[in-house]
């Protein structure tokens, strides 16, 4: 089977070198096979990324990740463990 995972890369030298700062190691525990980052926005040293992933019940689940230190460290702030009431 194929795993398609969203990734975010960061550069601190105007694009000469890139480091993946958000990848499969950041995905929630119930991540199954695919994810997508739809947008990333940064202000000062804080970043937010929004997208979706497929969980182990084959549901498309919303994903919001917040990044600190210019997006070098990421935390999932919305995933299947803390979905809003009524989300299916």
Short mmCIF file of N, CA and C in Angstrom, two decimals:
data_model
loop_
_atom_site.label_atom_id
_atom_site.label_comp_id
_atom_site.label_asym_id
_atom_site.label_seq_id
_atom_site.Cartn_x
_atom_site.Cartn_y
_atom_site.Cartn_z
N UNK A 1 0.83 -1.18 0.00
CA UNK A 1 0.00 0.00 0.00
C UNK A 1 0.88 1.24 0.00
N UNK A 2 0.33 2.33 -0.48
CA UNK A 2 1.06 3.58 -0.58
C UNK A 2 0.59 4.54 0.50
N UNK A 3 1.54 5.24 1.11
CA UNK A 3 1.21 6.27 2.07
C UNK A 3 1.53 7.61 1.46
N UNK A 4 0.56 8.51 1.44
CA UNK A 4 0.75 9.87 0.96
C UNK A 4 0.62 10.79 2.15
N UNK A 5 1.70 11.41 2.53
CA UNK A 5 1.69 12.24 3.72
C UNK A 5 2.09 13.66 3.39
N UNK A 6 1.35 14.59 3.96
CA UNK A 6 1.68 16.00 3.81
C UNK A 6 3.02 16.29 4.46
N UNK A 7 3.71 17.27 3.91
CA UNK A 7 4.99 17.68 4.48
C UNK A 7 5.12 19.18 4.34
N UNK A 8 5.81 19.78 5.29
CA UNK A 8 6.13 21.20 5.24
C UNK A 8 7.63 21.31 5.37
N UNK A 9 8.23 22.06 4.47
CA UNK A 9 9.67 22.28 4.51
C UNK A 9 9.94 23.75 4.81
N UNK A 10 11.04 24.01 5.50
CA UNK A 10 11.41 25.38 5.85
C UNK A 10 12.83 25.66 5.38
N UNK A 11 13.06 26.90 4.99
CA UNK A 11 14.40 27.34 4.59
C UNK A 11 14.74 28.60 5.37
N UNK A 12 15.95 28.66 5.87
CA UNK A 12 16.40 29.86 6.58
C UNK A 12 17.47 30.61 5.80
N UNK A 13 17.74 30.15 4.57
CA UNK A 13 18.78 30.80 3.76
C UNK A 13 18.28 31.14 2.36
N UNK A 14 17.06 31.68 2.30
CA UNK A 14 16.45 32.14 1.05
C UNK A 14 16.30 31.04 0.01
N UNK A 15 16.01 29.82 0.47
CA UNK A 15 15.73 28.72 -0.43
C UNK A 15 16.93 27.92 -0.90
N UNK A 16 18.09 28.19 -0.38
CA UNK A 16 19.28 27.41 -0.77
C UNK A 16 19.20 25.99 -0.22
N UNK A 17 18.75 25.84 1.02
CA UNK A 17 18.64 24.53 1.67
C UNK A 17 17.28 24.44 2.35
N UNK A 18 16.74 23.24 2.37
CA UNK A 18 15.41 23.02 2.95
C UNK A 18 15.47 21.89 3.96
N UNK A 19 14.67 22.02 5.02
CA UNK A 19 14.53 20.98 6.03
C UNK A 19 13.05 20.69 6.22
N UNK A 20 12.68 19.41 6.18
CA UNK A 20 11.29 19.05 6.43
C UNK A 20 11.01 19.20 7.91
N UNK A 21 10.08 20.09 8.25
CA UNK A 21 9.76 20.35 9.65
C UNK A 21 8.44 19.72 10.07
N UNK A 22 7.60 19.32 9.12
CA UNK A 22 6.36 18.62 9.40
C UNK A 22 6.27 17.49 8.40
N UNK A 23 6.22 16.25 8.89
CA UNK A 23 6.17 15.10 7.99
C UNK A 23 5.40 13.97 8.69
N UNK A 24 5.55 12.75 8.22
CA UNK A 24 4.76 11.64 8.75
C UNK A 24 4.97 11.44 10.24
N UNK A 25 6.12 11.83 10.78
CA UNK A 25 6.35 11.68 12.21
C UNK A 25 5.45 12.60 13.04
N UNK A 26 4.89 13.63 12.43
CA UNK A 26 4.00 14.55 13.13
C UNK A 26 2.53 14.14 13.07
N UNK A 27 2.19 13.15 12.26
CA UNK A 27 0.78 12.81 12.05
C UNK A 27 0.17 12.22 13.32
N UNK A 28 -1.15 12.42 13.51
CA UNK A 28 -1.84 11.85 14.68
C UNK A 28 -1.73 10.33 14.71
N UNK A 29 -1.95 9.75 15.89
CA UNK A 29 -1.81 8.30 16.07
C UNK A 29 -2.74 7.49 15.17
N UNK A 30 -3.91 8.03 14.82
CA UNK A 30 -4.84 7.27 14.00
C UNK A 30 -4.69 7.54 12.49
N UNK A 31 -3.60 8.20 12.09
CA UNK A 31 -3.32 8.43 10.67
C UNK A 31 -3.25 7.10 9.95
N UNK A 32 -3.90 7.01 8.78
CA UNK A 32 -3.89 5.75 8.03
C UNK A 32 -3.04 5.84 6.78
N UNK A 33 -3.48 6.60 5.76
CA UNK A 33 -2.77 6.47 4.50
C UNK A 33 -2.57 7.76 3.71
N UNK A 34 -3.25 8.83 4.05
CA UNK A 34 -3.06 10.03 3.25
C UNK A 34 -3.36 11.28 4.07
N UNK A 35 -2.73 12.36 3.66
CA UNK A 35 -2.98 13.65 4.29
C UNK A 35 -2.67 14.75 3.29
N UNK A 36 -3.20 15.93 3.60
CA UNK A 36 -2.99 17.07 2.72
C UNK A 36 -2.92 18.32 3.57
N UNK A 37 -1.92 19.14 3.32
CA UNK A 37 -1.85 20.47 3.91
C UNK A 37 -2.40 21.43 2.86
N UNK A 38 -3.46 22.16 3.19
CA UNK A 38 -4.07 23.07 2.23
C UNK A 38 -3.51 24.48 2.28
N UNK A 39 -3.04 24.89 3.45
CA UNK A 39 -2.51 26.25 3.58
C UNK A 39 -1.61 26.34 4.80
N UNK A 40 -0.61 27.21 4.71
CA UNK A 40 0.27 27.52 5.83
C UNK A 40 0.41 29.03 5.88
N UNK A 41 0.34 29.58 7.08
CA UNK A 41 0.52 31.01 7.25
C UNK A 41 1.38 31.25 8.49
N UNK A 42 2.30 32.21 8.40
CA UNK A 42 3.18 32.52 9.52
C UNK A 42 3.15 34.02 9.81
N UNK A 43 3.19 34.33 11.08
CA UNK A 43 3.30 35.70 11.55
C UNK A 43 4.38 35.72 12.61
N UNK A 44 5.39 36.51 12.41
CA UNK A 44 6.52 36.53 13.33
C UNK A 44 7.11 35.12 13.40
N UNK A 45 7.15 34.51 14.56
CA UNK A 45 7.74 33.17 14.67
C UNK A 45 6.70 32.07 14.81
N UNK A 46 5.40 32.40 14.75
CA UNK A 46 4.34 31.41 14.90
C UNK A 46 3.72 31.09 13.54
N UNK A 47 3.44 29.81 13.31
CA UNK A 47 2.83 29.38 12.05
C UNK A 47 1.62 28.51 12.34
N UNK A 48 0.71 28.47 11.38
CA UNK A 48 -0.43 27.56 11.46
C UNK A 48 -0.60 26.90 10.09
N UNK A 49 -0.89 25.61 10.11
CA UNK A 49 -1.14 24.85 8.89
C UNK A 49 -2.50 24.17 9.02
N UNK A 50 -3.27 24.17 7.94
CA UNK A 50 -4.58 23.52 7.96
C UNK A 50 -4.67 22.53 6.81
N UNK A 51 -5.38 21.44 7.07
CA UNK A 51 -5.54 20.43 6.05
C UNK A 51 -6.43 19.31 6.53
N UNK A 52 -6.25 18.13 5.95
CA UNK A 52 -7.03 16.95 6.31
C UNK A 52 -6.13 15.73 6.29
N UNK A 53 -6.60 14.67 6.95
CA UNK A 53 -5.93 13.38 6.84
C UNK A 53 -6.98 12.29 6.90
N UNK A 54 -6.65 11.10 6.44
CA UNK A 54 -7.53 9.95 6.51
C UNK A 54 -7.16 9.14 7.73
N UNK A 55 -8.17 8.89 8.60
CA UNK A 55 -7.88 8.13 9.82
C UNK A 55 -8.07 6.64 9.56
N UNK A 56 -7.85 5.84 10.62
CA UNK A 56 -7.92 4.38 10.45
C UNK A 56 -9.36 3.86 10.33
N UNK A 57 -10.35 4.76 10.37
CA UNK A 57 -11.74 4.39 10.09
C UNK A 57 -12.15 4.88 8.70
N UNK A 58 -11.18 5.29 7.90
CA UNK A 58 -11.37 5.80 6.54
C UNK A 58 -12.15 7.11 6.49
N UNK A 59 -12.11 7.89 7.56
CA UNK A 59 -12.77 9.19 7.59
C UNK A 59 -11.76 10.27 7.21
N UNK A 60 -12.23 11.28 6.49
CA UNK A 60 -11.42 12.48 6.27
C UNK A 60 -11.57 13.34 7.51
N UNK A 61 -10.48 13.64 8.17
CA UNK A 61 -10.50 14.37 9.44
C UNK A 61 -9.77 15.69 9.26
N UNK A 62 -10.35 16.76 9.81
CA UNK A 62 -9.69 18.05 9.76
C UNK A 62 -8.41 18.03 10.58
N UNK A 63 -7.43 18.80 10.13
CA UNK A 63 -6.14 18.87 10.81
C UNK A 63 -5.70 20.32 10.89
N UNK A 64 -5.39 20.77 12.08
CA UNK A 64 -4.78 22.07 12.28
C UNK A 64 -3.52 21.84 13.10
N UNK A 65 -2.40 22.32 12.59
CA UNK A 65 -1.13 22.21 13.30
C UNK A 65 -0.59 23.61 13.54
N UNK A 66 -0.03 23.82 14.71
CA UNK A 66 0.60 25.11 15.01
C UNK A 66 2.09 24.89 15.13
N UNK A 67 2.83 25.83 14.57
CA UNK A 67 4.28 25.73 14.56
C UNK A 67 4.90 26.88 15.35
N UNK A 68 5.94 26.57 16.07
CA UNK A 68 6.71 27.57 16.80
C UNK A 68 8.08 27.68 16.18
N UNK A 69 8.81 28.69 16.54
CA UNK A 69 10.19 28.88 16.05
C UNK A 69 10.23 28.89 14.54
N UNK A 70 9.38 29.72 13.92
CA UNK A 70 9.32 29.82 12.46
C UNK A 70 8.93 28.52 11.78
N UNK A 71 8.14 27.70 12.44
CA UNK A 71 7.67 26.45 11.84
C UNK A 71 8.63 25.30 11.94
N UNK A 72 9.61 25.37 12.83
CA UNK A 72 10.54 24.25 12.97
C UNK A 72 10.02 23.18 13.93
N UNK A 73 9.09 23.53 14.81
CA UNK A 73 8.47 22.58 15.73
C UNK A 73 6.96 22.69 15.58
N UNK A 74 6.29 21.54 15.40
CA UNK A 74 4.86 21.54 15.13
C UNK A 74 4.11 20.70 16.17
N UNK A 75 2.88 21.15 16.50
CA UNK A 75 1.96 20.40 17.36
C UNK A 75 0.61 20.35 16.66
N UNK A 76 -0.03 19.19 16.69
CA UNK A 76 -1.38 19.07 16.13
C UNK A 76 -2.36 19.62 17.16
N UNK A 77 -3.06 20.68 16.80
CA UNK A 77 -4.01 21.29 17.73
C UNK A 77 -5.45 20.87 17.44
N UNK A 78 -5.70 20.29 16.27
CA UNK A 78 -7.00 19.70 15.96
C UNK A 78 -6.75 18.43 15.17
N UNK A 79 -7.26 17.32 15.70
CA UNK A 79 -7.23 16.04 14.99
C UNK A 79 -8.39 15.22 15.53
N UNK A 80 -8.44 13.93 15.25
CA UNK A 80 -9.60 13.13 15.65
C UNK A 80 -9.77 13.03 17.16
N UNK A 81 -8.73 13.32 17.93
CA UNK A 81 -8.84 13.22 19.38
C UNK A 81 -9.59 14.40 20.00
N UNK A 82 -9.78 15.48 19.26
CA UNK A 82 -10.46 16.64 19.83
C UNK A 82 -11.35 17.36 18.81
N UNK A 83 -12.12 16.58 18.06
CA UNK A 83 -13.03 17.15 17.07
C UNK A 83 -14.21 17.84 17.74
N UNK A 84 -14.78 18.85 17.08
CA UNK A 84 -15.93 19.53 17.65
C UNK A 84 -17.14 18.60 17.75
N UNK A 85 -18.07 18.89 18.67
CA UNK A 85 -19.29 18.06 18.80
C UNK A 85 -20.04 18.00 17.48
N UNK A 86 -20.54 16.80 17.14
CA UNK A 86 -21.33 16.62 15.94
C UNK A 86 -20.52 16.32 14.70
N UNK A 87 -19.18 16.37 14.78
CA UNK A 87 -18.36 16.07 13.61
C UNK A 87 -18.41 14.58 13.33
N UNK A 88 -18.69 14.21 12.08
CA UNK A 88 -18.70 12.79 11.71
C UNK A 88 -17.86 12.57 10.48
#
